[in-house]
JSON list of C-alpha atoms in Angstrom, two decimals:
[
{"chain": "A", "resi": 736, "resn": "MET", "atom": "CA", "xyz": [35.48, -2.95, 0.04]},
{"chain": "A", "resi": 737, "resn": "ALA", "atom": "CA", "xyz": [33.01, -4.08, 2.70]},
{"chain": "A", "resi": 738, "resn": "ALA", "atom": "CA", "xyz": [30.57, -6.84, 1.94]},
{"chain": "A", "resi": 739, "resn": "THR", "atom": "CA", "xyz": [26.95, -5.81, 1.81]},
{"chain": "A", "resi": 740, "resn": "LYS", "atom": "CA", "xyz": [24.61, -7.83, 3.99]},
{"chain": "A", "resi": 741, "resn": "PHE", "atom": "CA", "xyz": [20.87, -8.10, 3.50]},
{"chain": "A", "resi": 742, "resn": "ASN", "atom": "CA", "xyz": [18.51, -9.52, 6.06]},
{"chain": "A", "resi": 743, "resn": "THR", "atom": "CA", "xyz": [16.10, -11.24, 3.70]},
{"chain": "A", "resi": 744, "resn": "GLU", "atom": "CA", "xyz": [13.80, -12.33, 6.52]},
{"chain": "A", "resi": 745, "resn": "ALA", "atom": "CA", "xyz": [13.40, -8.74, 7.71]},
{"chain": "A", "resi": 746, "resn": "MET", "atom": "CA", "xyz": [12.79, -7.51, 4.16]},
{"chain": "A", "resi": 747, "resn": "GLU", "atom": "CA", "xyz": [10.13, -10.19, 3.61]},
{"chain": "A", "resi": 748, "resn": "GLN", "atom": "CA", "xyz": [8.47, -9.36, 6.92]},
{"chain": "A", "resi": 749, "resn": "CYS", "atom": "CA", "xyz": [8.45, -5.67, 5.99]},
{"chain": "A", "resi": 750, "resn": "ARG", "atom": "CA", "xyz": [7.01, -6.45, 2.54]},
{"chain": "A", "resi": 751, "resn": "THR", "atom": "CA", "xyz": [4.30, -8.65, 4.07]},
{"chain": "A", "resi": 752, "resn": "THR", "atom": "CA", "xyz": [3.39, -6.00, 6.64]},
{"chain": "A", "resi": 753, "resn": "VAL", "atom": "CA", "xyz": [3.22, -3.27, 4.01]},
{"chain": "A", "resi": 754, "resn": "SER", "atom": "CA", "xyz": [1.02, -5.49, 1.83]},
{"chain": "A", "resi": 755, "resn": "SER", "atom": "CA", "xyz": [-1.34, -6.12, 4.73]},
{"chain": "A", "resi": 756, "resn": "GLN", "atom": "CA", "xyz": [-1.53, -2.43, 5.60]},
{"chain": "A", "resi": 757, "resn": "ALA", "atom": "CA", "xyz": [-2.21, -1.50, 1.97]},
{"chain": "A", "resi": 758, "resn": "GLY", "atom": "CA", "xyz": [-5.17, -3.85, 1.94]},
{"chain": "A", "resi": 759, "resn": "GLN", "atom": "CA", "xyz": [-6.50, -2.38, 5.16]},
{"chain": "A", "resi": 760, "resn": "PHE", "atom": "CA", "xyz": [-6.26, 1.18, 3.84]},
{"chain": "A", "resi": 761, "resn": "GLY", "atom": "CA", "xyz": [-8.00, 0.10, 0.67]},
{"chain": "A", "resi": 762, "resn": "ALA", "atom": "CA", "xyz": [-10.81, -1.52, 2.64]},
{"chain": "A", "resi": 763, "resn": "ILE", "atom": "CA", "xyz": [-11.32, 1.63, 4.72]},
{"chain": "A", "resi": 764, "resn": "GLY", "atom": "CA", "xyz": [-11.43, 3.74, 1.56]},
{"chain": "A", "resi": 765, "resn": "ASP", "atom": "CA", "xyz": [-13.97, 1.40, 0.00]},
{"chain": "A", "resi": 766, "resn": "GLY", "atom": "CA", "xyz": [-16.21, 1.96, 3.01]},
{"chain": "A", "resi": 767, "resn": "PHE", "atom": "CA", "xyz": [-16.40, 5.68, 2.26]},
{"chain": "A", "resi": 768, "resn": "SER", "atom": "CA", "xyz": [-17.81, 5.34, -1.23]},
{"chain": "A", "resi": 769, "resn": "GLY", "atom": "CA", "xyz": [-21.40, 6.53, -1.50]},
{"chain": "A", "resi": 770, "resn": "GLN", "atom": "CA", "xyz": [-21.90, 7.05, 2.23]},
{"chain": "A", "resi": 771, "resn": "TYR", "atom": "CA", "xyz": [-23.56, 10.44, 2.17]},
{"chain": "A", "resi": 772, "resn": "GLY", "atom": "CA", "xyz": [-27.06, 11.55, 2.91]},
{"chain": "A", "resi": 773, "resn": "ASN", "atom": "CA", "xyz": [-29.82, 13.09, 0.93]},
{"chain": "A", "resi": 774, "resn": "PRO", "atom": "CA", "xyz": [-30.48, 16.72, 1.96]},
{"chain": "A", "resi": 775, "resn": "ASP", "atom": "CA", "xyz": [-34.07, 15.74, 2.71]},
{"chain": "A", "resi": 776, "resn": "ILE", "atom": "CA", "xyz": [-32.99, 13.87, 5.85]},
{"chain": "A", "resi": 777, "resn": "PHE", "atom": "CA", "xyz": [-32.44, 17.27, 7.50]},
{"chain": "A", "resi": 778, "resn": "GLY", "atom": "CA", "xyz": [-36.03, 18.30, 6.91]},
{"chain": "A", "resi": 779, "resn": "LYS", "atom": "CA", "xyz": [-36.71, 21.82, 5.71]},
{"chain": "A", "resi": 780, "resn": "LEU", "atom": "CA", "xyz": [-33.60, 23.41, 7.16]},
{"chain": "A", "resi": 781, "resn": "GLY", "atom": "CA", "xyz": [-32.17, 26.12, 4.94]},
{"chain": "A", "resi": 782, "resn": "SER", "atom": "CA", "xyz": [-28.68, 24.67, 5.14]},
{"chain": "A", "resi": 783, "resn": "SER", "atom": "CA", "xyz": [-29.66, 21.09, 4.38]},
{"chain": "A", "resi": 784, "resn": "GLY", "atom": "CA", "xyz": [-28.08, 21.17, 0.93]},
{"chain": "A", "resi": 785, "resn": "ALA", "atom": "CA", "xyz": [-24.86, 22.70, 2.25]},
{"chain": "A", "resi": 786, "resn": "ILE", "atom": "CA", "xyz": [-24.56, 20.11, 5.02]},
{"chain": "A", "resi": 787, "resn": "SER", "atom": "CA", "xyz": [-25.25, 17.28, 2.60]},
{"chain": "A", "resi": 788, "resn": "GLY", "atom": "CA", "xyz": [-22.71, 18.73, 0.14]},
{"chain": "A", "resi": 789, "resn": "ALA", "atom": "CA", "xyz": [-20.08, 19.00, 2.86]},
{"chain": "A", "resi": 790, "resn": "VAL", "atom": "CA", "xyz": [-20.67, 15.40, 3.92]},
{"chain": "A", "resi": 791, "resn": "SER", "atom": "CA", "xyz": [-20.41, 14.29, 0.28]},
{"chain": "A", "resi": 792, "resn": "ALA", "atom": "CA", "xyz": [-17.16, 16.22, -0.15]},
{"chain": "A", "resi": 793, "resn": "LEU", "atom": "CA", "xyz": [-15.75, 14.66, 3.02]},
{"chain": "A", "resi": 794, "resn": "ASP", "atom": "CA", "xyz": [-16.79, 11.24, 1.76]},
{"chain": "A", "resi": 795, "resn": "GLN", "atom": "CA", "xyz": [-15.04, 11.77, -1.57]},
{"chain": "A", "resi": 796, "resn": "ALA", "atom": "CA", "xyz": [-11.91, 13.22, 0.04]},
{"chain": "A", "resi": 797, "resn": "GLY", "atom": "CA", "xyz": [-11.69, 10.31, 2.49]},
{"chain": "A", "resi": 798, "resn": "ALA", "atom": "CA", "xyz": [-12.04, 7.75, -0.28]},
{"chain": "A", "resi": 799, "resn": "GLN", "atom": "CA", "xyz": [-9.38, 9.50, -2.39]},
{"chain": "A", "resi": 800, "resn": "GLU", "atom": "CA", "xyz": [-6.90, 9.78, 0.49]},
{"chain": "A", "resi": 801, "resn": "PHE", "atom": "CA", "xyz": [-7.23, 6.15, 1.51]},
{"chain": "A", "resi": 802, "resn": "GLU", "atom": "CA", "xyz": [-6.90, 5.09, -2.13]},
{"chain": "A", "resi": 803, "resn": "ALA", "atom": "CA", "xyz": [-3.75, 7.20, -2.43]},
{"chain": "A", "resi": 804, "resn": "ALA", "atom": "CA", "xyz": [-2.32, 5.64, 0.75]},
{"chain": "A", "resi": 805, "resn": "GLU", "atom": "CA", "xyz": [-3.04, 2.16, -0.60]},
{"chain": "A", "resi": 806, "resn": "LYS", "atom": "CA", "xyz": [-1.27, 2.99, -3.88]},
{"chain": "A", "resi": 807, "resn": "VAL", "atom": "CA", "xyz": [1.82, 4.30, -2.07]},
{"chain": "A", "resi": 808, "resn": "LEU", "atom": "CA", "xyz": [2.00, 1.20, 0.11]},
{"chain": "A", "resi": 809, "resn": "ARG", "atom": "CA", "xyz": [1.60, -1.04, -2.95]},
{"chain": "A", "resi": 810, "resn": "LYS", "atom": "CA", "xyz": [4.55, 0.80, -4.55]},
{"chain": "A", "resi": 811, "resn": "VAL", "atom": "CA", "xyz": [6.63, 0.21, -1.41]},
{"chain": "A", "resi": 812, "resn": "GLU", "atom": "CA", "xyz": [5.69, -3.47, -1.49]},
{"chain": "A", "resi": 813, "resn": "SER", "atom": "CA", "xyz": [6.67, -3.68, -5.15]},
{"chain": "A", "resi": 814, "resn": "ALA", "atom": "CA", "xyz": [9.99, -1.93, -4.49]},
{"chain": "A", "resi": 815, "resn": "LEU", "atom": "CA", "xyz": [10.84, -4.30, -1.65]},
{"chain": "A", "resi": 816, "resn": "ASP", "atom": "CA", "xyz": [9.96, -7.26, -3.85]},
{"chain": "A", "resi": 817, "resn": "ALA", "atom": "CA", "xyz": [12.21, -5.90, -6.61]},
{"chain": "A", "resi": 818, "resn": "ILE", "atom": "CA", "xyz": [15.08, -5.48, -4.14]},
{"chain": "A", "resi": 819, "resn": "GLN", "atom": "CA", "xyz": [14.67, -9.04, -2.92]},
{"chain": "A", "resi": 820, "resn": "THR", "atom": "CA", "xyz": [14.56, -10.38, -6.47]},
{"chain": "A", "resi": 821, "resn": "ASN", "atom": "CA", "xyz": [17.66, -8.42, -7.49]},
{"chain": "A", "resi": 822, "resn": "VAL", "atom": "CA", "xyz": [19.60, -9.55, -4.42]},
{"chain": "A", "resi": 823, "resn": "ASP", "atom": "CA", "xyz": [18.60, -13.17, -5.05]},
{"chain": "A", "resi": 824, "resn": "ASP", "atom": "CA", "xyz": [19.60, -12.90, -8.72]},
{"chain": "A", "resi": 825, "resn": "VAL", "atom": "CA", "xyz": [23.00, -11.37, -7.88]},
{"chain": "A", "resi": 826, "resn": "GLU", "atom": "CA", "xyz": [23.65, -14.01, -5.23]},
{"chain": "A", "resi": 827, "resn": "GLU", "atom": "CA", "xyz": [22.77, -16.77, -7.70]},
{"chain": "A", "resi": 828, "resn": "VAL", "atom": "CA", "xyz": [25.13, -15.32, -10.34]},
{"chain": "A", "resi": 829, "resn": "ASN", "atom": "CA", "xyz": [27.90, -14.99, -7.75]},
{"chain": "A", "resi": 830, "resn": "LYS", "atom": "CA", "xyz": [27.33, -18.54, -6.54]},
{"chain": "A", "resi": 831, "resn": "ASN", "atom": "CA", "xyz": [27.44, -19.89, -10.09]},
{"chain": "A", "resi": 832, "resn": "SER", "atom": "CA", "xyz": [30.62, -17.93, -10.88]},
{"chain": "A", "resi": 833, "resn": "MET", "atom": "CA", "xyz": [32.42, -19.69, -8.03]},
{"chain": "A", "resi": 834, "resn": "ARG", "atom": "CA", "xyz": [31.78, -23.17, -9.43]},
{"chain": "A", "resi": 835, "resn": "ALA", "atom": "CA", "xyz": [34.69, -25.00, -10.93]},
{"chain": "A", "resi": 836, "resn": "VAL", "atom": "CA", "xyz": [34.68, -25.09, -14.69]}
]
């Protein structure tokens, strides 16, 4: 049976990067919220309401997509953290089992 090797530094770097990216996606999504115009800014154009509605829908969709991306990246971060914790716990148990009684 081959020994399993984990590069804990690489896993921590990956977790840190994912965490940073999640925050960035969240910040972009926060910038979308409420950024749509009143139909009156288009004057008396017949399609003012439709344009404003489309911009509002785009705003909402953008915010939702960036929020979803942030959530996925937070789950990845959490999974990597759980892997690191489990590996550390197993290594500690193995180390303790090798001690003389």
